[in-house]
Amino acid sequence: MHVNRPRRSFFLVEDEALIRMMLVDMIEELGHAVVAEAGRIEDAVRLAHDPAFDIAILDINLGGPTSTPVAEILAKRYVPFVFASGYGQEDIPEGFKNRPMLRKPFQLDGLDRAIQAAVAEHEN
């Protein structure tokens, strides 16, 4: 389906287990792999330092806390990431308004476009 694109290793931060499982399926369908997952901010912050992944998808609201600390770690590491939210652009944390965002629920093609946008942003 997506020819000549590098296989990427993903870090998923999503507090809803069913959405996380759906995301894993979608990412694998696009030819990538999920190598780290977190549903809680504490786990996400710890895993954000892991060099095993090269791109991340961050749910903005993690059942109260936001993923902003994770985004800050990834930005310092120059790791591309995409925000995901059931709300709107206004939910994107200050300092990250230029990052790609997936509005839930999203389709496979929307996920693919957001991944490409995040990667392209880091190649410039």
Tab-separated table of N, CA and C in Angstrom:
chain	number	residue	atom	x	y	z
A	1	MET	N	0.815	-1.198	0.000
A	1	MET	CA	0.000	0.000	0.000
A	1	MET	C	0.858	1.262	0.000
A	2	HIS	N	1.856	1.337	0.845
A	2	HIS	CA	2.692	2.531	0.955
A	2	HIS	C	4.125	2.153	0.587
A	3	VAL	N	4.418	2.269	-0.679
A	3	VAL	CA	5.677	1.806	-1.232
A	3	VAL	C	6.797	2.796	-0.943
A	4	ASN	N	7.988	2.263	-0.736
A	4	ASN	CA	9.208	3.062	-0.583
A	4	ASN	C	9.216	3.999	0.623
A	5	ARG	N	8.437	3.702	1.618
A	5	ARG	CA	8.506	4.483	2.851
A	5	ARG	C	9.235	3.652	3.886
A	6	PRO	N	10.110	4.290	4.654
A	6	PRO	CA	10.827	3.515	5.673
A	6	PRO	C	9.887	2.997	6.755
A	7	ARG	N	10.211	1.847	7.261
A	7	ARG	CA	9.467	1.269	8.375
A	7	ARG	C	9.881	2.025	9.633
A	8	ARG	N	8.920	2.541	10.351
A	8	ARG	CA	9.195	3.339	11.549
A	8	ARG	C	8.803	2.581	12.801
A	9	SER	N	9.477	2.929	13.901
A	9	SER	CA	9.196	2.340	15.207
A	9	SER	C	8.459	3.380	16.047
A	10	PHE	N	7.283	3.006	16.532
A	10	PHE	CA	6.396	3.940	17.217
A	10	PHE	C	6.343	3.763	18.725
A	11	PHE	N	6.119	4.892	19.384
A	11	PHE	CA	5.791	4.961	20.807
A	11	PHE	C	4.378	5.523	20.876
A	12	LEU	N	3.457	4.776	21.492
A	12	LEU	CA	2.076	5.219	21.638
A	12	LEU	C	1.787	5.608	23.075
A	13	VAL	N	1.215	6.792	23.241
A	13	VAL	CA	0.760	7.231	24.550
A	13	VAL	C	-0.740	7.475	24.429
A	14	GLU	N	-1.514	6.572	25.014
A	14	GLU	CA	-2.973	6.617	24.916
A	14	GLU	C	-3.548	5.934	26.140
A	15	ASP	N	-4.423	6.623	26.890
A	15	ASP	CA	-4.944	6.044	28.121
A	15	ASP	C	-6.096	5.064	27.914
A	16	GLU	N	-6.729	5.096	26.745
A	16	GLU	CA	-7.822	4.159	26.463
A	16	GLU	C	-7.260	2.913	25.781
A	17	ALA	N	-7.329	1.776	26.464
A	17	ALA	CA	-6.723	0.547	25.960
A	17	ALA	C	-7.273	0.139	24.587
A	18	LEU	N	-8.580	0.270	24.368
A	18	LEU	CA	-9.153	-0.124	23.079
A	18	LEU	C	-8.658	0.766	21.947
A	19	ILE	N	-8.531	2.056	22.204
A	19	ILE	CA	-8.009	2.969	21.183
A	19	ILE	C	-6.549	2.649	20.906
A	20	ARG	N	-5.804	2.342	21.969
A	20	ARG	CA	-4.391	1.980	21.792
A	20	ARG	C	-4.267	0.732	20.931
A	21	MET	N	-5.096	-0.277	21.174
A	21	MET	CA	-5.049	-1.504	20.371
A	21	MET	C	-5.416	-1.211	18.915
A	22	MET	N	-6.415	-0.349	18.700
A	22	MET	CA	-6.804	0.028	17.344
A	22	MET	C	-5.643	0.745	16.647
A	23	LEU	N	-4.968	1.624	17.370
A	23	LEU	CA	-3.821	2.350	16.809
A	23	LEU	C	-2.701	1.397	16.424
A	24	VAL	N	-2.435	0.419	17.266
A	24	VAL	CA	-1.398	-0.572	16.945
A	24	VAL	C	-1.739	-1.257	15.626
A	25	ASP	N	-2.991	-1.679	15.482
A	25	ASP	CA	-3.418	-2.335	14.237
A	25	ASP	C	-3.231	-1.422	13.036
A	26	MET	N	-3.615	-0.154	13.179
A	26	MET	CA	-3.510	0.792	12.064
A	26	MET	C	-2.042	1.047	11.699
A	27	ILE	N	-1.215	1.209	12.699
A	27	ILE	CA	0.216	1.465	12.458
A	27	ILE	C	0.848	0.273	11.753
A	28	GLU	N	0.496	-0.931	12.195
A	28	GLU	CA	1.025	-2.137	11.553
A	28	GLU	C	0.500	-2.268	10.134
A	29	GLU	N	-0.757	-1.887	9.908
A	29	GLU	CA	-1.315	-1.946	8.559
A	29	GLU	C	-0.567	-0.997	7.620
A	30	LEU	N	-0.044	0.098	8.163
A	30	LEU	CA	0.738	1.042	7.365
A	30	LEU	C	2.182	0.577	7.165
A	31	GLY	N	2.527	-0.579	7.758
A	31	GLY	CA	3.860	-1.138	7.547
A	31	GLY	C	4.879	-0.761	8.602
A	32	HIS	N	4.420	-0.225	9.727
A	32	HIS	CA	5.324	0.182	10.801
A	32	HIS	C	5.186	-0.776	11.987
A	33	ALA	N	5.930	-0.489	13.057
A	33	ALA	CA	5.879	-1.318	14.265
A	33	ALA	C	5.725	-0.439	15.489
A	34	VAL	N	4.994	-0.937	16.475
A	34	VAL	CA	4.875	-0.257	17.769
A	34	VAL	C	5.843	-0.949	18.718
A	35	VAL	N	6.788	-0.187	19.254
A	35	VAL	CA	7.815	-0.780	20.118
A	35	VAL	C	7.671	-0.364	21.579
A	36	ALA	N	6.813	0.632	21.861
A	36	ALA	CA	6.586	1.057	23.248
A	36	ALA	C	5.183	1.637	23.349
A	37	GLU	N	4.527	1.361	24.479
A	37	GLU	CA	3.177	1.858	24.730
A	37	GLU	C	3.068	2.297	26.175
A	38	ALA	N	2.259	3.342	26.396
A	38	ALA	CA	1.990	3.798	27.758
A	38	ALA	C	0.562	4.300	27.835
A	39	GLY	N	-0.085	4.018	28.949
A	39	GLY	CA	-1.438	4.493	29.192
A	39	GLY	C	-1.500	5.505	30.318
A	40	ARG	N	-0.399	5.644	31.039
A	40	ARG	CA	-0.343	6.587	32.168
A	40	ARG	C	0.832	7.532	31.980
A	41	ILE	N	0.688	8.747	32.480
A	41	ILE	CA	1.717	9.767	32.292
A	41	ILE	C	3.058	9.328	32.891
A	42	GLU	N	3.027	8.661	34.030
A	42	GLU	CA	4.284	8.238	34.673
A	42	GLU	C	5.072	7.290	33.764
A	43	ASP	N	4.375	6.328	33.183
A	43	ASP	CA	5.025	5.383	32.271
A	43	ASP	C	5.493	6.093	31.005
A	44	ALA	N	4.669	7.013	30.514
A	44	ALA	CA	4.993	7.728	29.286
A	44	ALA	C	6.258	8.568	29.450
A	45	VAL	N	6.384	9.254	30.575
A	45	VAL	CA	7.572	10.089	30.816
A	45	VAL	C	8.821	9.209	30.879
A	46	ARG	N	8.714	8.083	31.554
A	46	ARG	CA	9.853	7.161	31.659
A	46	ARG	C	10.241	6.621	30.277
A	47	LEU	N	9.253	6.198	29.497
A	47	LEU	CA	9.525	5.614	28.181
A	47	LEU	C	9.945	6.646	27.136
A	48	ALA	N	9.636	7.906	27.363
A	48	ALA	CA	9.971	8.954	26.390
A	48	ALA	C	11.473	9.071	26.159
A	49	HIS	N	12.270	8.571	27.095
A	49	HIS	CA	13.731	8.620	26.972
A	49	HIS	C	14.298	7.425	26.214
A	50	ASP	N	13.448	6.443	25.887
A	50	ASP	CA	13.885	5.199	25.249
A	50	ASP	C	14.297	5.456	23.794
A	51	PRO	N	15.490	5.036	23.404
A	51	PRO	CA	15.933	5.261	22.026
A	51	PRO	C	15.351	4.263	21.014
A	52	ALA	N	14.518	3.323	21.449
A	52	ALA	CA	14.031	2.263	20.552
A	52	ALA	C	13.025	2.748	19.516
A	53	PHE	N	12.407	3.910	19.699
A	53	PHE	CA	11.405	4.392	18.751
A	53	PHE	C	11.902	5.653	18.047
A	54	ASP	N	11.324	5.900	16.861
A	54	ASP	CA	11.746	7.088	16.115
A	54	ASP	C	10.599	8.042	15.801
A	55	ILE	N	9.395	7.733	16.306
A	55	ILE	CA	8.242	8.625	16.164
A	55	ILE	C	7.226	8.252	17.240
A	56	ALA	N	6.401	9.216	17.638
A	56	ALA	CA	5.423	8.950	18.698
A	56	ALA	C	4.066	9.541	18.349
A	57	ILE	N	3.028	8.929	18.920
A	57	ILE	CA	1.676	9.475	18.863
A	57	ILE	C	1.247	9.677	20.305
A	58	LEU	N	0.890	10.928	20.637
A	58	LEU	CA	0.562	11.292	22.006
A	58	LEU	C	-0.883	11.732	22.130
A	59	ASP	N	-1.664	10.982	22.892
A	59	ASP	CA	-2.993	11.452	23.268
A	59	ASP	C	-2.757	12.658	24.179
A	60	ILE	N	-3.455	13.753	23.940
A	60	ILE	CA	-3.205	14.964	24.728
A	60	ILE	C	-3.672	14.791	26.164
A	61	ASN	N	-4.898	14.293	26.350
A	61	ASN	CA	-5.460	14.157	27.692
A	61	ASN	C	-5.371	12.702	28.130
A	62	LEU	N	-4.634	12.478	29.207
A	62	LEU	CA	-4.446	11.111	29.716
A	62	LEU	C	-5.258	10.920	30.988
A	63	GLY	N	-6.556	11.103	30.894
A	63	GLY	CA	-7.424	10.909	32.041
A	63	GLY	C	-7.180	11.923	33.139
A	64	GLY	N	-6.844	13.123	32.784
A	64	GLY	CA	-6.552	14.196	33.746
A	64	GLY	C	-5.267	14.886	33.367
A	65	PRO	N	-4.121	14.212	33.618
A	65	PRO	CA	-2.852	14.816	33.202
A	65	PRO	C	-2.772	14.905	31.680
A	66	THR	N	-1.956	15.827	31.190
A	66	THR	CA	-1.742	15.925	29.747
A	66	THR	C	-0.388	15.314	29.399
A	67	SER	N	-0.183	15.094	28.121
A	67	SER	CA	1.077	14.505	27.650
A	67	SER	C	2.143	15.563	27.388
A	68	THR	N	1.925	16.789	27.827
A	68	THR	CA	2.894	17.865	27.597
A	68	THR	C	4.304	17.504	28.060
A	69	PRO	N	4.493	16.918	29.264
A	69	PRO	CA	5.870	16.566	29.665
A	69	PRO	C	6.545	15.596	28.692
A	70	VAL	N	5.777	14.695	28.122
A	70	VAL	CA	6.311	13.741	27.146
A	70	VAL	C	6.702	14.484	25.871
A	71	ALA	N	5.833	15.388	25.421
A	71	ALA	CA	6.120	16.179	24.226
A	71	ALA	C	7.408	16.989	24.414
A	72	GLU	N	7.603	17.530	25.598
A	72	GLU	CA	8.814	18.316	25.871
A	72	GLU	C	10.070	17.446	25.771
A	73	ILE	N	10.009	16.237	26.307
A	73	ILE	CA	11.154	15.317	26.234
A	73	ILE	C	11.435	14.961	24.778
A	74	LEU	N	10.384	14.624	24.026
A	74	LEU	CA	10.565	14.239	22.630
A	74	LEU	C	11.112	15.405	21.806
A	75	ALA	N	10.633	16.605	22.065
A	75	ALA	CA	11.120	17.775	21.325
A	75	ALA	C	12.607	17.992	21.583
A	76	LYS	N	13.036	17.817	22.823
A	76	LYS	CA	14.462	17.965	23.157
A	76	LYS	C	15.302	16.898	22.473
A	77	ARG	N	14.713	15.725	22.263
A	77	ARG	CA	15.411	14.613	21.602
A	77	ARG	C	15.281	14.685	20.074
A	78	TYR	N	14.543	15.663	19.561
A	78	TYR	CA	14.291	15.806	18.115
A	78	TYR	C	13.590	14.584	17.533
A	79	VAL	N	12.650	14.030	18.314
A	79	VAL	CA	11.854	12.893	17.856
A	79	VAL	C	10.519	13.438	17.338
A	80	PRO	N	10.149	13.128	16.097
A	80	PRO	CA	8.858	13.608	15.592
A	80	PRO	C	7.697	12.962	16.352
A	81	PHE	N	6.632	13.733	16.522
A	81	PHE	CA	5.446	13.181	17.167
A	81	PHE	C	4.195	13.867	16.650
A	82	VAL	N	3.084	13.161	16.849
A	82	VAL	CA	1.760	13.611	16.446
A	82	VAL	C	0.904	13.619	17.692
A	83	PHE	N	0.136	14.674	17.893
A	83	PHE	CA	-0.848	14.689	18.969
A	83	PHE	C	-2.133	14.045	18.481
A	84	ALA	N	-2.866	13.410	19.384
A	84	ALA	CA	-4.193	12.878	19.092
A	84	ALA	C	-5.146	13.418	20.155
A	85	SER	N	-6.348	13.790	19.724
A	85	SER	CA	-7.313	14.340	20.666
A	85	SER	C	-8.723	14.155	20.141
A	86	GLY	N	-9.638	13.969	21.056
A	86	GLY	CA	-11.046	13.916	20.700
A	86	GLY	C	-11.639	15.310	20.633
A	87	TYR	N	-10.852	16.296	20.950
A	87	TYR	CA	-11.325	17.680	20.969
A	87	TYR	C	-10.804	18.395	19.733
A	88	GLY	N	-10.209	19.559	19.875
A	88	GLY	CA	-9.777	20.302	18.702
A	88	GLY	C	-8.376	20.852	18.841
A	89	GLN	N	-7.980	21.648	17.842
A	89	GLN	CA	-6.645	22.252	17.804
A	89	GLN	C	-6.341	23.043	19.069
A	90	GLU	N	-7.388	23.613	19.673
A	90	GLU	CA	-7.164	24.434	20.866
A	90	GLU	C	-6.605	23.618	22.035
A	91	ASP	N	-6.715	22.302	21.969
A	91	ASP	CA	-6.175	21.435	23.023
A	91	ASP	C	-4.661	21.266	22.943
A	92	ILE	N	-4.076	21.559	21.799
A	92	ILE	CA	-2.640	21.376	21.656
A	92	ILE	C	-1.929	22.305	22.639
A	93	PRO	N	-1.005	21.753	23.432
A	93	PRO	CA	-0.323	22.567	24.442
A	93	PRO	C	0.466	23.725	23.830
A	94	GLU	N	0.556	24.811	24.582
A	94	GLU	CA	1.343	25.972	24.157
A	94	GLU	C	2.761	25.518	23.839
A	95	GLY	N	3.330	26.111	22.817
A	95	GLY	CA	4.678	25.749	22.400
A	95	GLY	C	4.706	24.621	21.385
A	96	PHE	N	3.546	23.971	21.172
A	96	PHE	CA	3.477	22.846	20.242
A	96	PHE	C	2.356	23.012	19.233
A	97	LYS	N	1.861	24.219	19.066
A	97	LYS	CA	0.713	24.474	18.177
A	97	LYS	C	1.008	24.109	16.724
A	98	ASN	N	2.287	24.055	16.355
A	98	ASN	CA	2.656	23.738	14.975
A	98	ASN	C	2.718	22.232	14.710
A	99	ARG	N	2.548	21.416	15.722
A	99	ARG	CA	2.650	19.952	15.551
A	99	ARG	C	1.414	19.384	14.885
A	100	PRO	N	1.599	18.322	14.110
A	100	PRO	CA	0.441	17.665	13.502
A	100	PRO	C	-0.490	17.101	14.578
A	101	MET	N	-1.799	17.146	14.302
A	101	MET	CA	-2.762	16.608	15.242
A	101	MET	C	-3.780	15.735	14.525
A	102	LEU	N	-4.065	14.611	15.132
A	102	LEU	CA	-5.116	13.710	14.673
A	102	LEU	C	-6.341	13.955	15.536
A	103	ARG	N	-7.449	14.233	14.907
A	103	ARG	CA	-8.680	14.395	15.667
A	103	ARG	C	-9.406	13.051	15.697
A	104	LYS	N	-9.675	12.563	16.900
A	104	LYS	CA	-10.369	11.279	17.063
A	104	LYS	C	-11.848	11.472	16.769
A	105	PRO	N	-12.507	10.501	16.178
A	105	PRO	CA	-11.925	9.293	15.592
A	105	PRO	C	-11.309	9.620	14.227
A	106	PHE	N	-10.270	8.901	13.876
A	106	PHE	CA	-9.606	9.152	12.594
A	106	PHE	C	-9.516	7.859	11.809
A	107	GLN	N	-9.284	8.019	10.517
A	107	GLN	CA	-9.175	6.889	9.606
A	107	GLN	C	-7.699	6.628	9.300
A	108	LEU	N	-7.439	5.508	8.651
A	108	LEU	CA	-6.087	5.095	8.295
A	108	LEU	C	-5.364	6.158	7.465
A	109	ASP	N	-6.057	6.739	6.485
A	109	ASP	CA	-5.397	7.734	5.634
A	109	ASP	C	-5.051	8.997	6.418
A	110	GLY	N	-5.883	9.373	7.378
A	110	GLY	CA	-5.582	10.527	8.226
A	110	GLY	C	-4.357	10.273	9.094
A	111	LEU	N	-4.255	9.051	9.626
A	111	LEU	CA	-3.088	8.676	10.424
A	111	LEU	C	-1.835	8.732	9.561
A	112	ASP	N	-1.913	8.187	8.362
A	112	ASP	CA	-0.768	8.187	7.453
A	112	ASP	C	-0.332	9.620	7.131
A	113	ARG	N	-1.276	10.500	6.842
A	113	ARG	CA	-0.947	11.902	6.541
A	113	ARG	C	-0.280	12.586	7.732
A	114	ALA	N	-0.783	12.336	8.935
A	114	ALA	CA	-0.208	12.952	10.131
A	114	ALA	C	1.216	12.455	10.370
A	115	ILE	N	1.450	11.162	10.154
A	115	ILE	CA	2.794	10.600	10.294
A	115	ILE	C	3.736	11.269	9.293
A	116	GLN	N	3.301	11.363	8.035
A	116	GLN	CA	4.139	11.983	7.010
A	116	GLN	C	4.418	13.439	7.331
A	117	ALA	N	3.426	14.155	7.871
A	117	ALA	CA	3.614	15.568	8.238
A	117	ALA	C	4.636	15.700	9.371
A	118	ALA	N	4.560	14.824	10.364
A	118	ALA	CA	5.489	14.882	11.490
A	118	ALA	C	6.910	14.593	11.033
A	119	VAL	N	7.057	13.602	10.175
A	119	VAL	CA	8.378	13.230	9.662
A	119	VAL	C	8.948	14.364	8.786
A	120	ALA	N	8.100	14.902	7.920
A	120	ALA	CA	8.533	15.984	7.020
A	120	ALA	C	8.978	17.202	7.817
A	121	GLU	N	8.269	17.502	8.895
A	121	GLU	CA	8.609	18.631	9.747
A	121	GLU	C	10.025	18.493	10.304
A	122	HIS	N	10.416	17.265	10.608
A	122	HIS	CA	11.751	17.027	11.179
A	122	HIS	C	12.842	16.932	10.121
A	123	GLU	N	12.457	16.752	8.870
A	123	GLU	CA	13.457	16.678	7.811
A	123	GLU	C	13.846	18.048	7.306
A	124	ASN	N	13.087	19.071	7.691
A	124	ASN	CA	13.376	20.451	7.257
A	124	ASN	C	14.320	21.148	8.203
